[in-house]
Every structure is written in C-alpha cells, then in structure tokens.
Coordinates of C-alpha atoms and ligand atoms in Angstrom, one line a residue:
M4 CA -83.3 -195.6 -107.9
N5 CA -85.9 -197.1 -105.7
Q6 CA -89.0 -198.7 -107.1
M7 CA -91.4 -195.9 -106.2
N8 CA -89.3 -193.3 -107.9
L9 CA -89.1 -195.5 -111.0
I10 CA -92.9 -196.1 -111.0
R11 CA -93.4 -192.3 -110.6
N12 CA -91.0 -191.4 -113.4
L13 CA -92.6 -194.1 -115.7
Y14 CA -96.0 -192.4 -115.1
S15 CA -94.8 -188.9 -115.8
T16 CA -92.9 -190.1 -119.0
L17 CA -96.0 -192.0 -120.4
P18 CA -97.4 -189.1 -122.4
I19 CA -94.2 -188.3 -124.2
V20 CA -93.5 -192.0 -125.0
R21 CA -97.0 -192.2 -126.3
K22 CA -96.4 -189.3 -128.3
W23 CA -93.1 -190.7 -129.6
I24 CA -95.0 -194.0 -130.6
E25 CA -97.6 -192.4 -132.5
N26 CA -95.1 -190.3 -134.5
T27 CA -92.8 -193.5 -135.3
L28 CA -95.9 -195.3 -136.6
K29 CA -97.0 -192.4 -138.6
V30 CA -93.6 -191.9 -140.3
H31 CA -93.4 -195.6 -141.2
G32 CA -96.9 -196.1 -142.0
A33 CA -96.5 -196.3 -145.7
N34 CA -93.9 -199.0 -145.3
A35 CA -96.1 -201.1 -143.1
T36 CA -97.2 -204.6 -144.6
P37 CA -100.0 -206.7 -143.2
L38 CA -98.9 -210.0 -142.0
I39 CA -101.5 -211.6 -143.9
S40 CA -99.8 -210.8 -147.2
L41 CA -96.7 -212.3 -146.3
P42 CA -95.6 -215.8 -147.3
F43 CA -95.6 -217.4 -143.8
P44 CA -97.8 -220.6 -143.9
R45 CA -96.9 -221.5 -140.3
L46 CA -98.4 -218.2 -138.8
N47 CA -101.4 -219.0 -140.8
R48 CA -101.8 -222.2 -139.1
V49 CA -101.4 -221.1 -135.5
L50 CA -102.9 -217.5 -135.5
P51 CA -106.2 -216.4 -136.6
P52 CA -106.6 -214.4 -139.8
E53 CA -108.2 -211.4 -138.1
L54 CA -105.1 -210.7 -136.1
L55 CA -102.9 -211.4 -139.1
A56 CA -104.9 -208.8 -141.2
R57 CA -104.5 -206.3 -138.6
A58 CA -100.9 -206.5 -137.5
K59 CA -98.3 -205.0 -139.6
V60 CA -94.6 -205.2 -140.1
V61 CA -91.8 -202.8 -141.2
L62 CA -88.6 -204.0 -142.3
V63 CA -85.8 -201.5 -141.5
N64 CA -82.2 -201.3 -142.3
G65 CA -80.1 -201.1 -139.4
K66 CA -81.4 -200.5 -136.0
V67 CA -85.3 -200.8 -135.2
P68 CA -86.7 -197.7 -134.0
F69 CA -86.4 -197.2 -129.9
P70 CA -87.6 -194.2 -127.8
P71 CA -84.6 -192.0 -126.5
L72 CA -85.7 -192.9 -122.9
S73 CA -82.7 -191.5 -121.4
S74 CA -83.3 -188.0 -122.7
M75 CA -87.0 -188.4 -121.9
G76 CA -86.3 -188.8 -118.3
L77 CA -85.8 -192.7 -117.9
P78 CA -81.9 -193.2 -117.8
E79 CA -82.6 -196.5 -116.1
F80 CA -83.3 -197.8 -119.4
S81 CA -80.1 -196.5 -121.4
Q82 CA -78.9 -200.0 -121.7
M83 CA -82.1 -201.2 -123.4
E84 CA -81.5 -198.1 -125.9
K85 CA -78.1 -199.4 -126.8
M86 CA -79.2 -203.0 -127.4
H87 CA -79.3 -204.2 -131.0
L88 CA -82.9 -205.7 -131.1
A89 CA -83.9 -207.8 -133.9
G90 CA -87.3 -206.7 -133.7
I91 CA -89.7 -204.4 -131.6
T92 CA -93.4 -203.9 -131.4
Y93 CA -95.6 -200.9 -131.0
K94 CA -99.2 -201.5 -130.7
D95 CA -100.3 -203.6 -133.8
T96 CA -97.1 -202.7 -135.9
F97 CA -93.7 -204.3 -135.4
F98 CA -90.3 -203.4 -136.7
V99 CA -87.9 -206.1 -137.9
S100 CA -84.3 -205.4 -138.8
H101 CA -83.5 -207.0 -142.2
P102 CA -81.3 -209.8 -141.4
H103 CA -83.7 -211.2 -138.8
Q104 CA -86.7 -211.4 -140.8
T105 CA -87.7 -215.1 -139.9
E106 CA -91.1 -216.4 -139.4
S107 CA -90.3 -217.3 -135.8
L108 CA -89.4 -213.7 -135.1
H109 CA -92.6 -212.6 -136.6
F110 CA -94.5 -215.0 -134.3
H111 CA -92.5 -213.6 -131.4
E112 CA -93.5 -210.0 -132.3
L113 CA -97.2 -211.1 -132.9
V114 CA -97.2 -212.2 -129.2
H115 CA -96.4 -208.7 -128.3
V116 CA -99.2 -207.3 -130.6
V117 CA -101.7 -209.4 -128.6
Q118 CA -100.3 -208.1 -125.4
W119 CA -100.3 -204.5 -126.6
D120 CA -104.1 -205.1 -127.5
R121 CA -104.9 -206.6 -124.2
L122 CA -103.2 -204.1 -121.9
G123 CA -103.5 -200.8 -124.0
V124 CA -100.7 -198.5 -124.4
D125 CA -100.2 -197.0 -120.9
N126 CA -100.5 -200.4 -119.1
F127 CA -98.1 -202.1 -121.7
L128 CA -95.5 -199.6 -121.0
L129 CA -95.8 -199.8 -117.3
A130 CA -95.9 -203.6 -117.2
Y131 CA -93.0 -203.9 -119.6
G132 CA -90.9 -201.1 -117.7
I133 CA -91.6 -202.4 -114.3
G134 CA -90.7 -205.9 -115.5
L135 CA -87.6 -204.5 -117.1
M136 CA -86.4 -203.0 -114.1
Q137 CA -87.2 -206.1 -111.9
F138 CA -86.0 -208.9 -114.1
G139 CA -83.9 -207.3 -116.8
Y140 CA -84.9 -207.9 -120.6
Q141 CA -84.8 -211.6 -121.2
D142 CA -86.8 -212.4 -117.9
C143 CA -89.0 -209.4 -118.1
P144 CA -92.5 -211.2 -117.8
L145 CA -94.1 -209.9 -121.1
E146 CA -90.8 -210.9 -122.8
K147 CA -90.4 -214.3 -121.1
M148 CA -93.9 -215.1 -122.4
A149 CA -93.0 -214.2 -126.0
Y150 CA -89.7 -216.2 -125.7
S151 CA -91.3 -219.2 -124.5
L152 CA -94.2 -219.3 -126.8
Q153 CA -91.6 -218.7 -129.6
A154 CA -89.7 -221.7 -128.6
R155 CA -93.1 -223.8 -128.8
F156 CA -93.7 -222.2 -132.1
D157 CA -90.1 -223.3 -133.3
S158 CA -90.6 -226.7 -132.1
D159 CA -94.2 -227.0 -133.5
T160 CA -95.7 -227.9 -130.0
L161 CA -98.1 -225.1 -129.7
S162 CA -101.7 -226.1 -129.2
G163 CA -105.2 -224.5 -128.2
D164 CA -106.4 -221.0 -129.0
I165 CA -102.8 -219.1 -128.9
V166 CA -104.5 -215.7 -128.6
E167 CA -106.6 -216.9 -125.7
I168 CA -103.5 -218.2 -124.1
I169 CA -101.6 -215.0 -124.6
K170 CA -104.6 -213.0 -123.2
H171 CA -104.7 -215.0 -120.2
Q172 CA -101.1 -214.9 -119.3
T173 CA -101.0 -211.2 -120.1
D174 CA -103.8 -210.6 -117.5
V175 CA -102.0 -212.6 -114.8
I176 CA -98.8 -210.5 -115.4
W177 CA -101.1 -207.4 -115.2
N178 CA -102.4 -208.7 -111.9
I179 CA -99.1 -208.7 -110.3
V180 CA -97.9 -205.2 -111.8
S181 CA -101.1 -203.6 -110.6
S182 CA -100.7 -204.8 -107.1
I183 CA -97.1 -203.4 -107.3
I184 CA -98.2 -200.2 -108.6
S185 CA -101.1 -200.0 -105.8
K186 CA -98.5 -200.7 -103.0
E187 CA -96.4 -197.8 -103.8
Ligands
ZN20 ZN1 -89.9 -209.4 -127.5

C-alpha cells in the first residue's frame, strides 16, 4: 500500500480509534492508579509532581489492550496487534502487563503521556501510525524517543527539564509528519 492511501486510511479510521480509546479508558477507569501514589522515588526525582498526579497506570493480567486495527480498516498494523507489548499509553493513562511493572517501563510510558499531551489524540495517532509504517515499531520516532530517554533514565544520565525536552522533540517529529501529510 502506498503512503497516500495509508494516510487516507489513517484519517478515516481516526473516529473509530478515538471511540475505542475513550471506551477502553472508561472500562478500566476504576483500576487506574495515579503515578504519584506509587513507590517510585526515581520518577519523582526526574519528573514534575503535576505530571505524576495526572498520569495513571492500570496493571493488567495478560495482554495490554490494543485496538483491533485490522477489523477497523487498517490491516497494515496487524503485526502490531499480535505483539506482546509490556506497556501501552492512551492519553494520560497507560497499561502495564503484570510481569513488566518496573520503574523504568513506567518512565517510558510517561514519555508517551507527555507526547499525547503535546500532540492531542488525532495528531498522536497520525504521527505514530505514519512513523510505524515508515520505520517499524522500534524506530518509529515517538517510540525511539521513549526508548532513548528510558536508556538515559536507566543509566541515571538524564538532565535538564525532561518534560520540556520531550515537548521539543515531539514538535520536531510533528513538523516532519505534517510536511509528509501536506505533500500527499
Ligand atoms: Zn513505547
């Protein structure tokens, strides 16, 4: 499938994915715990309390919820559906599968929370989808940013205002994505 068709498909699928996200967050809302109430001292050291009070985590047994994209009209992402992801973020809430509940993974997902904040739902989904098609999961730019900051979190080499850094890098990614979209 060429890029133009993919982008068209992404756009036409946005409302149904948005609805799926809202419903998923509603269903799991009662089990969502604010990050600030978890015993993760290093997160508190590198991220602002405002973010940790707003962001929530839901622990799940088995697979984290993922939209049935193939049946929503995006068969290109069927591989992603089959992946066993340790965590996934929707807006200010992320899901972590039980065996993977490390502070490091929580940090990774918090990077995504800031990306969602910065881009909003539609633009996050467009940027993520286009990045996924261009580069695959690990190298999808929004994912690559999260992995790279996570590595620095793990080695304790983060410095500066992390939220501002994420916002800035997200803007750079969005500028590239929007130039791809406008060319189509
Ligand atoms: Zn990620």
